[in-house]
PDB file of C-alpha atoms in Angstrom:
ATOM      1  CA  UNK A   1      11.384  -6.735  12.351  1.00  0.00           C
ATOM      2  CA  UNK A   2      13.596  -3.809  11.070  1.00  0.00           C
ATOM      3  CA  UNK A   3      15.433  -0.654  11.031  1.00  0.00           C
ATOM      4  CA  UNK A   4      15.521   2.591   8.724  1.00  0.00           C
ATOM      5  CA  UNK A   5      18.604   5.302  10.006  1.00  0.00           C
ATOM      6  CA  UNK A   6      18.223   8.093   8.492  1.00  0.00           C
ATOM      7  CA  UNK A   7      20.840  10.582   7.063  1.00  0.00           C
ATOM      8  CA  UNK A   8      19.400  14.359   6.350  1.00  0.00           C
ATOM      9  CA  UNK A   9      17.231  13.833  10.032  1.00  0.00           C
ATOM     10  CA  UNK A  10      20.296  11.552  12.000  1.00  0.00           C
ATOM     11  CA  UNK A  11      17.104   9.397  13.062  1.00  0.00           C
ATOM     12  CA  UNK A  12      16.969   5.366  13.838  1.00  0.00           C
ATOM     13  CA  UNK A  13      13.691   4.116  13.716  1.00  0.00           C
ATOM     14  CA  UNK A  14      11.659   0.328  14.111  1.00  0.00           C
ATOM     15  CA  UNK A  15      10.098  -1.247  12.714  1.00  0.00           C
ATOM     16  CA  UNK A  16       8.170  -5.182  13.331  1.00  0.00           C
ATOM     17  CA  UNK A  17       7.116  -7.672  11.460  1.00  0.00           C
ATOM     18  CA  UNK A  18       3.843  -6.095   9.765  1.00  0.00           C
ATOM     19  CA  UNK A  19       5.777  -2.171   9.522  1.00  0.00           C
ATOM     20  CA  UNK A  20       4.610  -0.883  12.622  1.00  0.00           C
ATOM     21  CA  UNK A  21       6.786   1.278  14.481  1.00  0.00           C
ATOM     22  CA  UNK A  22       7.898   0.664  17.210  1.00  0.00           C
ATOM     23  CA  UNK A  23      10.565   3.374  18.277  1.00  0.00           C
ATOM     24  CA  UNK A  24      12.893   6.218  17.074  1.00  0.00           C
ATOM     25  CA  UNK A  25      15.647   7.427  18.434  1.00  0.00           C
ATOM     26  CA  UNK A  26      18.790  10.123  17.311  1.00  0.00           C
ATOM     27  CA  UNK A  27      21.482   9.246  16.308  1.00  0.00           C
ATOM     28  CA  UNK A  28      24.968  11.066  15.066  1.00  0.00           C
ATOM     29  CA  UNK A  29      26.569   9.592  12.244  1.00  0.00           C
ATOM     30  CA  UNK A  30      29.489  10.155   9.945  1.00  0.00           C
ATOM     31  CA  UNK A  31      30.990  14.006  10.003  1.00  0.00           C
ATOM     32  CA  UNK A  32      32.334  13.061   6.362  1.00  0.00           C
ATOM     33  CA  UNK A  33      28.706  11.565   5.085  1.00  0.00           C
ATOM     34  CA  UNK A  34      27.680   9.272   3.565  1.00  0.00           C
ATOM     35  CA  UNK A  35      29.997   7.036   1.151  1.00  0.00           C
ATOM     36  CA  UNK A  36      31.138   3.350   0.988  1.00  0.00           C
ATOM     37  CA  UNK A  37      34.509   3.295  -0.092  1.00  0.00           C
ATOM     38  CA  UNK A  38      37.003   2.054   2.713  1.00  0.00           C
ATOM     39  CA  UNK A  39      39.194   4.692   3.910  1.00  0.00           C
ATOM     40  CA  UNK A  40      36.521   7.421   3.687  1.00  0.00           C
ATOM     41  CA  UNK A  41      35.795   7.554   7.330  1.00  0.00           C
ATOM     42  CA  UNK A  42      31.522   8.370   5.514  1.00  0.00           C
ATOM     43  CA  UNK A  43      28.467   6.266   6.753  1.00  0.00           C
ATOM     44  CA  UNK A  44      27.424   3.616   3.865  1.00  0.00           C
ATOM     45  CA  UNK A  45      24.119   3.555   2.118  1.00  0.00           C
ATOM     46  CA  UNK A  46      21.845   0.783   1.365  1.00  0.00           C
ATOM     47  CA  UNK A  47      19.920  -2.348   2.942  1.00  0.00           C
ATOM     48  CA  UNK A  48      22.718  -3.798   5.236  1.00  0.00           C
ATOM     49  CA  UNK A  49      22.204  -6.760   8.009  1.00  0.00           C
ATOM     50  CA  UNK A  50      22.525  -6.969  12.421  1.00  0.00           C
ATOM     51  CA  UNK A  51      25.678  -9.429  11.351  1.00  0.00           C
ATOM     52  CA  UNK A  52      26.659  -9.803  14.838  1.00  0.00           C
ATOM     53  CA  UNK A  53      26.047  -8.468  18.830  1.00  0.00           C
ATOM     54  CA  UNK A  54      28.490  -7.782  20.727  1.00  0.00           C
ATOM     55  CA  UNK A  55      28.689  -6.892  24.027  1.00  0.00           C
ATOM     56  CA  UNK A  56      25.035  -8.175  26.060  1.00  0.00           C
ATOM     57  CA  UNK A  57      25.304  -7.702  30.154  1.00  0.00           C
ATOM     58  CA  UNK A  58      27.734  -5.584  30.222  1.00  0.00           C
ATOM     59  CA  UNK A  59      27.628  -2.242  32.174  1.00  0.00           C
ATOM     60  CA  UNK A  60      26.388   0.860  30.960  1.00  0.00           C
ATOM     61  CA  UNK A  61      29.622   3.269  29.065  1.00  0.00           C
ATOM     62  CA  UNK A  62      31.549   0.147  29.314  1.00  0.00           C
ATOM     63  CA  UNK A  63      34.184   1.238  26.696  1.00  0.00           C
ATOM     64  CA  UNK A  64      35.058  -1.367  24.152  1.00  0.00           C
ATOM     65  CA  UNK A  65      38.609  -1.841  21.278  1.00  0.00           C
ATOM     66  CA  UNK A  66      37.925  -4.130  18.295  1.00  0.00           C
ATOM     67  CA  UNK A  67      34.932  -5.332  20.057  1.00  0.00           C
ATOM     68  CA  UNK A  68      36.203  -6.503  23.329  1.00  0.00           C
ATOM     69  CA  UNK A  69      35.630  -4.837  26.453  1.00  0.00           C
ATOM     70  CA  UNK A  70      38.947  -2.784  27.814  1.00  0.00           C
ATOM     71  CA  UNK A  71      38.377  -3.258  31.544  1.00  0.00           C
ATOM     72  CA  UNK A  72      37.522   0.403  31.205  1.00  0.00           C
ATOM     73  CA  UNK A  73      34.272   2.126  32.515  1.00  0.00           C
ATOM     74  CA  UNK A  74      34.072   5.697  30.362  1.00  0.00           C
ATOM     75  CA  UNK A  75      33.964   8.509  32.993  1.00  0.00           C
ATOM     76  CA  UNK A  76      34.998  12.168  32.146  1.00  0.00           C
ATOM     77  CA  UNK A  77      38.558  11.866  34.088  1.00  0.00           C
ATOM     78  CA  UNK A  78      38.672   8.785  31.219  1.00  0.00           C
ATOM     79  CA  UNK A  79      38.384  11.142  29.022  1.00  0.00           C
ATOM     80  CA  UNK A  80      40.350  13.487  29.421  1.00  0.00           C
ATOM     81  CA  UNK A  81      43.142  11.518  29.522  1.00  0.00           C
ATOM     82  CA  UNK A  82      42.271   9.774  26.254  1.00  0.00           C
ATOM     83  CA  UNK A  83      41.401  12.903  24.469  1.00  0.00           C
ATOM     84  CA  UNK A  84      41.566  11.606  20.789  1.00  0.00           C
ATOM     85  CA  UNK A  85      40.029   8.683  21.444  1.00  0.00           C
ATOM     86  CA  UNK A  86      36.795   7.283  19.913  1.00  0.00           C
ATOM     87  CA  UNK A  87      34.838   5.560  22.406  1.00  0.00           C
ATOM     88  CA  UNK A  88      32.784   3.058  22.025  1.00  0.00           C
ATOM     89  CA  UNK A  89      30.658   1.802  24.548  1.00  0.00           C
ATOM     90  CA  UNK A  90      28.350  -0.676  26.164  1.00  0.00           C
ATOM     91  CA  UNK A  91      26.864  -2.532  22.848  1.00  0.00           C
ATOM     92  CA  UNK A  92      27.837  -2.570  19.611  1.00  0.00           C
ATOM     93  CA  UNK A  93      25.390  -3.597  16.638  1.00  0.00           C
ATOM     94  CA  UNK A  94      28.284  -5.070  13.378  1.00  0.00           C
ATOM     95  CA  UNK A  95      26.211  -4.564  10.380  1.00  0.00           C
ATOM     96  CA  UNK A  96      26.861  -6.310   7.207  1.00  0.00           C
ATOM     97  CA  UNK A  97      26.385  -4.332   3.814  1.00  0.00           C
ATOM     98  CA  UNK A  98      24.028  -7.108   1.793  1.00  0.00           C
ATOM     99  CA  UNK A  99      24.671  -5.422  -2.040  1.00  0.00           C
ATOM    100  CA  UNK A 100      27.699  -6.272  -4.108  1.00  0.00           C
ATOM    101  CA  UNK A 101      29.623  -4.404  -5.029  1.00  0.00           C
ATOM    102  CA  UNK A 102      27.935  -1.297  -3.247  1.00  0.00           C
ATOM    103  CA  UNK A 103      28.778  -2.345   0.251  1.00  0.00           C
ATOM    104  CA  UNK A 104      30.012  -5.831   0.185  1.00  0.00           C
ATOM    105  CA  UNK A 105      32.758  -6.935  -0.515  1.00  0.00           C
ATOM    106  CA  UNK A 106      36.088  -5.395  -1.869  1.00  0.00           C
ATOM    107  CA  UNK A 107      36.532  -1.867  -0.872  1.00  0.00           C
ATOM    108  CA  UNK A 108      33.030  -1.020   0.390  1.00  0.00           C
ATOM    109  CA  UNK A 109      32.094  -4.056   2.755  1.00  0.00           C
ATOM    110  CA  UNK A 110      30.783  -2.602   5.303  1.00  0.00           C
ATOM    111  CA  UNK A 111      31.314  -5.340   7.976  1.00  0.00           C
ATOM    112  CA  UNK A 112      35.019  -5.269   6.634  1.00  0.00           C
ATOM    113  CA  UNK A 113      35.302  -1.299   7.652  1.00  0.00           C
ATOM    114  CA  UNK A 114      34.234  -2.174  10.284  1.00  0.00           C
ATOM    115  CA  UNK A 115      31.047   0.405  10.922  1.00  0.00           C
ATOM    116  CA  UNK A 116      28.782  -0.384  14.314  1.00  0.00           C
ATOM    117  CA  UNK A 117      25.404   1.029  15.625  1.00  0.00           C
ATOM    118  CA  UNK A 118      27.080   1.076  19.125  1.00  0.00           C
ATOM    119  CA  UNK A 119      27.102   3.891  22.458  1.00  0.00           C
ATOM    120  CA  UNK A 120      28.348   6.703  22.958  1.00  0.00           C
ATOM    121  CA  UNK A 121      29.680   8.891  26.398  1.00  0.00           C
ATOM    122  CA  UNK A 122      26.748  11.368  27.185  1.00  0.00           C
ATOM    123  CA  UNK A 123      28.677  14.101  26.254  1.00  0.00           C
ATOM    124  CA  UNK A 124      28.205  13.428  22.821  1.00  0.00           C
ATOM    125  CA  UNK A 125      25.676  15.515  20.687  1.00  0.00           C
ATOM    126  CA  UNK A 126      23.178  13.640  18.540  1.00  0.00           C
ATOM    127  CA  UNK A 127      20.855  14.323  15.877  1.00  0.00           C
ATOM    128  CA  UNK A 128      23.655  15.671  14.284  1.00  0.00           C
ATOM    129  CA  UNK A 129      27.059  14.011  11.991  1.00  0.00           C
ATOM    130  CA  UNK A 130      30.242  13.348  14.364  1.00  0.00           C
ATOM    131  CA  UNK A 131      31.767   9.616  13.549  1.00  0.00           C
ATOM    132  CA  UNK A 132      34.008   8.196  11.630  1.00  0.00           C
ATOM    133  CA  UNK A 133      31.459   6.196  10.341  1.00  0.00           C
ATOM    134  CA  UNK A 134      29.452   4.151  12.454  1.00  0.00           C
ATOM    135  CA  UNK A 135      26.233   5.409  14.364  1.00  0.00           C
ATOM    136  CA  UNK A 136      26.146   6.564  17.419  1.00  0.00           C
ATOM    137  CA  UNK A 137      23.158   6.509  19.794  1.00  0.00           C
ATOM    138  CA  UNK A 138      22.856   7.348  23.461  1.00  0.00           C
ATOM    139  CA  UNK A 139      23.456   3.963  26.709  1.00  0.00           C
ATOM    140  CA  UNK A 140      20.434   3.720  26.958  1.00  0.00           C
ATOM    141  CA  UNK A 141      18.816   3.694  23.633  1.00  0.00           C
ATOM    142  CA  UNK A 142      21.148   1.544  22.042  1.00  0.00           C
ATOM    143  CA  UNK A 143      20.886  -1.025  25.408  1.00  0.00           C
ATOM    144  CA  UNK A 144      16.858  -1.009  24.492  1.00  0.00           C
ATOM    145  CA  UNK A 145      17.508  -1.184  20.320  1.00  0.00           C
ATOM    146  CA  UNK A 146      19.830  -3.947  21.564  1.00  0.00           C
ATOM    147  CA  UNK A 147      17.812  -5.957  23.761  1.00  0.00           C
ATOM    148  CA  UNK A 148      14.748  -5.444  20.818  1.00  0.00           C
ATOM    149  CA  UNK A 149      16.123  -6.635  17.602  1.00  0.00           C
ATOM    150  CA  UNK A 150      17.705 -10.275  16.845  1.00  0.00           C
ATOM    151  CA  UNK A 151      20.742 -11.258  14.767  1.00  0.00           C
ATOM    152  CA  UNK A 152      20.037 -10.516  10.874  1.00  0.00           C
ATOM    153  CA  UNK A 153      17.597  -7.597  11.606  1.00  0.00           C
ATOM    154  CA  UNK A 154      17.043  -5.688   7.922  1.00  0.00           C
ATOM    155  CA  UNK A 155      19.058  -2.230   8.357  1.00  0.00           C
ATOM    156  CA  UNK A 156      18.680   1.119   5.759  1.00  0.00           C
ATOM    157  CA  UNK A 157      20.591   3.185   5.488  1.00  0.00           C
ATOM    158  CA  UNK A 158      18.511   5.616   3.544  1.00  0.00           C
ATOM    159  CA  UNK A 159      19.446   9.570   1.869  1.00  0.00           C
ATOM    160  CA  UNK A 160      15.860  10.517   2.731  1.00  0.00           C
ATOM    161  CA  UNK A 161      13.730  12.342   4.992  1.00  0.00           C
ATOM    162  CA  UNK A 162      10.160  11.904   6.024  1.00  0.00           C
ATOM    163  CA  UNK A 163       7.951  14.850   6.909  1.00  0.00           C
ATOM    164  CA  UNK A 164       4.226  14.650   8.277  1.00  0.00           C
ATOM    165  CA  UNK A 165       2.039  17.593   8.784  1.00  0.00           C
ATOM    166  CA  UNK A 166      -2.012  18.845   7.277  1.00  0.00           C
ATOM    167  CA  UNK A 167      -2.090  20.416   3.244  1.00  0.00           C
ATOM    168  CA  UNK A 168      -1.895  23.699   4.614  1.00  0.00           C
ATOM    169  CA  UNK A 169       1.982  22.487   5.264  1.00  0.00           C
ATOM    170  CA  UNK A 170       2.319  20.344   3.248  1.00  0.00           C
ATOM    171  CA  UNK A 171       0.530  21.298   0.303  1.00  0.00           C
ATOM    172  CA  UNK A 172       3.256  23.110  -1.358  1.00  0.00           C
ATOM    173  CA  UNK A 173       5.339  20.933  -1.696  1.00  0.00           C
ATOM    174  CA  UNK A 174       3.108  18.049  -2.125  1.00  0.00           C
ATOM    175  CA  UNK A 175       1.669  18.997  -5.418  1.00  0.00           C
ATOM    176  CA  UNK A 176       4.510  19.468  -7.161  1.00  0.00           C
ATOM    177  CA  UNK A 177       5.151  15.694  -6.772  1.00  0.00           C
ATOM    178  CA  UNK A 178       1.716  14.474  -7.290  1.00  0.00           C
ATOM    179  CA  UNK A 179       1.799  16.401 -10.808  1.00  0.00           C
ATOM    180  CA  UNK A 180       4.724  14.791 -12.220  1.00  0.00           C
ATOM    181  CA  UNK A 181       3.210  11.099 -11.740  1.00  0.00           C
ATOM    182  CA  UNK A 182      -0.078  11.456 -11.716  1.00  0.00           C
ATOM    183  CA  UNK A 183      -0.991  14.169 -14.060  1.00  0.00           C
ATOM    184  CA  UNK A 184       2.435  14.111 -16.595  1.00  0.00           C
ATOM    185  CA  UNK A 185       3.288  10.603 -15.876  1.00  0.00           C
ATOM    186  CA  UNK A 186       0.258   8.944 -15.649  1.00  0.00           C
ATOM    187  CA  UNK A 187      -2.571  10.926 -17.764  1.00  0.00           C
ATOM    188  CA  UNK A 188      -4.620  11.370 -14.230  1.00  0.00           C
ATOM    189  CA  UNK A 189      -7.264  14.259 -15.655  1.00  0.00           C
ATOM    190  CA  UNK A 190      -6.447  16.750 -13.482  1.00  0.00           C
ATOM    191  CA  UNK A 191      -9.979  18.458 -12.490  1.00  0.00           C
ATOM    192  CA  UNK A 192      -9.201  13.953 -10.990  1.00  0.00           C
ATOM    193  CA  UNK A 193      -6.047  14.674  -8.981  1.00  0.00           C
ATOM    194  CA  UNK A 194      -6.784  17.388  -7.223  1.00  0.00           C
ATOM    195  CA  UNK A 195     -10.069  17.138  -4.816  1.00  0.00           C
ATOM    196  CA  UNK A 196     -11.991  18.218  -1.433  1.00  0.00           C
ATOM    197  CA  UNK A 197     -10.100  15.490   0.844  1.00  0.00           C
ATOM    198  CA  UNK A 198      -6.668  16.806   0.452  1.00  0.00           C
ATOM    199  CA  UNK A 199      -7.864  19.723   3.121  1.00  0.00           C
ATOM    200  CA  UNK A 200      -8.363  17.324   5.977  1.00  0.00           C
ATOM    201  CA  UNK A 201      -6.152  14.566   5.259  1.00  0.00           C
ATOM    202  CA  UNK A 202      -2.966  14.345   7.418  1.00  0.00           C
ATOM    203  CA  UNK A 203       0.138  14.211   4.670  1.00  0.00           C
ATOM    204  CA  UNK A 204       3.547  12.721   4.706  1.00  0.00           C
ATOM    205  CA  UNK A 205       6.001  14.146   2.165  1.00  0.00           C
ATOM    206  CA  UNK A 206      10.040  12.718   1.978  1.00  0.00           C
ATOM    207  CA  UNK A 207      12.968  14.551   0.681  1.00  0.00           C
ATOM    208  CA  UNK A 208      16.084  14.156   0.014  1.00  0.00           C
ATOM    209  CA  UNK A 209      19.458  15.368   1.543  1.00  0.00           C
ATOM    210  CA  UNK A 210      18.776  18.889  -0.491  1.00  0.00           C
ATOM    211  CA  UNK A 211      15.647  19.070   0.612  1.00  0.00           C
ATOM    212  CA  UNK A 212      14.240  17.748  -2.617  1.00  0.00           C
ATOM    213  CA  UNK A 213      10.575  16.343  -2.363  1.00  0.00           C
ATOM    214  CA  UNK A 214      10.909  13.045  -3.666  1.00  0.00           C
ATOM    215  CA  UNK A 215       7.538  11.307  -2.840  1.00  0.00           C
ATOM    216  CA  UNK A 216       4.371  11.882  -0.905  1.00  0.00           C
ATOM    217  CA  UNK A 217       0.791  10.498   0.258  1.00  0.00           C
ATOM    218  CA  UNK A 218      -2.218  10.958   2.325  1.00  0.00           C
ATOM    219  CA  UNK A 219      -4.476   9.543   5.053  1.00  0.00           C
ATOM    220  CA  UNK A 220      -8.015  10.655   5.062  1.00  0.00           C
ATOM    221  CA  UNK A 221     -10.252  10.851   8.656  1.00  0.00           C
ATOM    222  CA  UNK A 222     -11.557   7.828   7.562  1.00  0.00           C
ATOM    223  CA  UNK A 223      -8.735   5.623   7.215  1.00  0.00           C
ATOM    224  CA  UNK A 224      -8.073   5.493   3.616  1.00  0.00           C
ATOM    225  CA  UNK A 225      -4.254   6.218   2.181  1.00  0.00           C
ATOM    226  CA  UNK A 226      -4.502   7.627  -0.977  1.00  0.00           C
ATOM    227  CA  UNK A 227      -2.099   9.599  -3.614  1.00  0.00           C
ATOM    228  CA  UNK A 228       0.564   8.076  -3.156  1.00  0.00           C
ATOM    229  CA  UNK A 229       3.545   8.700  -5.106  1.00  0.00           C
ATOM    230  CA  UNK A 230       7.314   8.513  -5.915  1.00  0.00           C
ATOM    231  CA  UNK A 231       9.815  10.251  -8.801  1.00  0.00           C
ATOM    232  CA  UNK A 232      10.829   7.747 -10.631  1.00  0.00           C
ATOM    233  CA  UNK A 233      14.733   8.282  -9.400  1.00  0.00           C
ATOM    234  CA  UNK A 234      13.695   7.223  -6.088  1.00  0.00           C
ATOM    235  CA  UNK A 235      11.200   4.523  -6.601  1.00  0.00           C
ATOM    236  CA  UNK A 236      13.140   0.963  -5.374  1.00  0.00           C
ATOM    237  CA  UNK A 237      15.224   2.939  -2.627  1.00  0.00           C
ATOM    238  CA  UNK A 238      12.433   2.287   0.490  1.00  0.00           C
ATOM    239  CA  UNK A 239      10.431   5.870  -0.305  1.00  0.00           C
ATOM    240  CA  UNK A 240       7.794   4.188  -0.626  1.00  0.00           C
ATOM    241  CA  UNK A 241       7.552   1.956   2.094  1.00  0.00           C
ATOM    242  CA  UNK A 242       9.033   4.607   4.226  1.00  0.00           C
ATOM    243  CA  UNK A 243       5.848   7.439   3.317  1.00  0.00           C
ATOM    244  CA  UNK A 244       3.188   4.131   3.402  1.00  0.00           C
ATOM    245  CA  UNK A 245       5.068   3.175   7.753  1.00  0.00           C
ATOM    246  CA  UNK A 246       4.618   6.629   8.511  1.00  0.00           C
ATOM    247  CA  UNK A 247       1.342   6.959   7.396  1.00  0.00           C
ATOM    248  CA  UNK A 248       0.686   3.384   9.291  1.00  0.00           C
ATOM    249  CA  UNK A 249       1.569   5.275  12.445  1.00  0.00           C
ATOM    250  CA  UNK A 250      -0.161   8.439  12.106  1.00  0.00           C
ATOM    251  CA  UNK A 251      -3.100   6.225  11.696  1.00  0.00           C
ATOM    252  CA  UNK A 252      -2.012   3.924  14.823  1.00  0.00           C
ATOM    253  CA  UNK A 253      -2.469   8.032  16.347  1.00  0.00           C
ATOM    254  CA  UNK A 254      -5.724   8.518  15.421  1.00  0.00           C
ATOM    255  CA  UNK A 255      -7.045   4.647  16.291  1.00  0.00           C
ATOM    256  CA  UNK A 256      -8.027   5.125  12.475  1.00  0.00           C
ATOM    257  CA  UNK A 257      -9.169   1.419  11.816  1.00  0.00           C
ATOM    258  CA  UNK A 258      -9.207  -0.554   9.565  1.00  0.00           C
ATOM    259  CA  UNK A 259      -6.333   0.902   7.262  1.00  0.00           C
ATOM    260  CA  UNK A 260      -7.786   1.168   3.600  1.00  0.00           C
ATOM    261  CA  UNK A 261      -6.405   1.555   0.106  1.00  0.00           C
ATOM    262  CA  UNK A 262      -7.079   1.352  -3.847  1.00  0.00           C
ATOM    263  CA  UNK A 263      -4.116   0.190  -5.229  1.00  0.00           C
ATOM    264  CA  UNK A 264      -3.361   0.529  -8.980  1.00  0.00           C
ATOM    265  CA  UNK A 265      -3.529  -3.503  -9.952  1.00  0.00           C
ATOM    266  CA  UNK A 266       0.726  -3.455 -10.434  1.00  0.00           C
ATOM    267  CA  UNK A 267       1.244  -2.305  -7.084  1.00  0.00           C
ATOM    268  CA  UNK A 268      -0.228  -4.886  -5.775  1.00  0.00           C
ATOM    269  CA  UNK A 269       2.379  -6.898  -4.319  1.00  0.00           C
ATOM    270  CA  UNK A 270       3.750  -3.796  -2.909  1.00  0.00           C
ATOM    271  CA  UNK A 271       1.421  -3.318  -0.599  1.00  0.00           C
ATOM    272  CA  UNK A 272       0.627  -6.923   0.169  1.00  0.00           C
ATOM    273  CA  UNK A 273       4.638  -6.450   2.108  1.00  0.00           C
ATOM    274  CA  UNK A 274       3.047  -3.970   4.395  1.00  0.00           C
ATOM    275  CA  UNK A 275       0.128  -6.341   5.294  1.00  0.00           C
ATOM    276  CA  UNK A 276      -2.505  -5.250   2.976  1.00  0.00           C
ATOM    277  CA  UNK A 277      -5.280  -7.798   1.317  1.00  0.00           C
ATOM    278  CA  UNK A 278      -6.972  -7.312  -1.749  1.00  0.00           C
ATOM    279  CA  UNK A 279     -10.558  -7.755  -2.046  1.00  0.00           C
ATOM    280  CA  UNK A 280     -13.362  -7.816  -4.416  1.00  0.00           C
ATOM    281  CA  UNK A 281     -12.809  -7.226  -8.490  1.00  0.00           C
ATOM    282  CA  UNK A 282     -10.629  -5.145 -10.622  1.00  0.00           C
ATOM    283  CA  UNK A 283     -11.975  -1.808 -11.065  1.00  0.00           C
ATOM    284  CA  UNK A 284     -11.122   1.676 -12.898  1.00  0.00           C
ATOM    285  CA  UNK A 285     -10.271   4.768 -11.294  1.00  0.00           C
ATOM    286  CA  UNK A 286      -8.973   7.823 -13.363  1.00  0.00           C
ATOM    287  CA  UNK A 287      -8.152   4.818 -15.981  1.00  0.00           C
ATOM    288  CA  UNK A 288      -6.119   3.043 -14.634  1.00  0.00           C
ATOM    289  CA  UNK A 289      -6.868  -0.743 -13.012  1.00  0.00           C
ATOM    290  CA  UNK A 290      -7.220  -1.031  -8.712  1.00  0.00           C
ATOM    291  CA  UNK A 291      -8.388  -3.125  -6.619  1.00  0.00           C
ATOM    292  CA  UNK A 292      -9.267  -2.281  -2.910  1.00  0.00           C
ATOM    293  CA  UNK A 293      -6.764  -3.495   0.137  1.00  0.00           C
ATOM    294  CA  UNK A 294      -8.159  -3.725   3.591  1.00  0.00           C
ATOM    295  CA  UNK A 295      -5.207  -4.200   6.524  1.00  0.00           C
TER     296      UNK A 295
END
């Protein structure tokens, strides 16, 4: 099980052990944007874990201060008495960074910055940044999430978001990434890259915080996943995994099974982590060694 929080989209996604999407929630991260420095009031990026779960069994709208219930229950009347309070309500998932020098230890330590996923008043807007560093959720959502995730669940806080659509909707955006990765970088002939399947496939693109397209992939009507491409600067930053998980979710919605793909041999380990198993012998495709994989 793992969580991905998208800063551009202001969403929290929950996945099971096989990378199946279980739930998507609207959240609110830092008004000051992304950052790890202590005192910045920014939301930290990178890989984290849930280090502690606090508040099990408490009534919704229970007020916490220093991770302890104050005995108060949030209400509009209480809010009017304390207009400047940063309300932490209902449940707390206390995050700890796992990347030393980036979000762990020293002045960038997420846990020592007291960064939580927590409940908020119903009057707080979700889907737009507004916190002072934490990840705010609606009370009903944090209760549901709290009950589903164990301690040490991985949490990725990322600076990209995903969009799904048809080739007519996303083709122009997807094309630039595929040209860069497949045609220019890997030397795939243009006549092999563009085919009749684009028009009938479901496509997914990843965009960074500036709206620039950084990755893409497609799902054919028969359950084949392909044309997975991520720009070099974004590899190793969970973009490929996010694209695959969205494509798996799209396939689940269409009740497509099994899922198949032609994996470049050097990427087999990546797909195995997503539940795919290699079959048969190695074959050449566009001059590159591949193997068939099934999920």
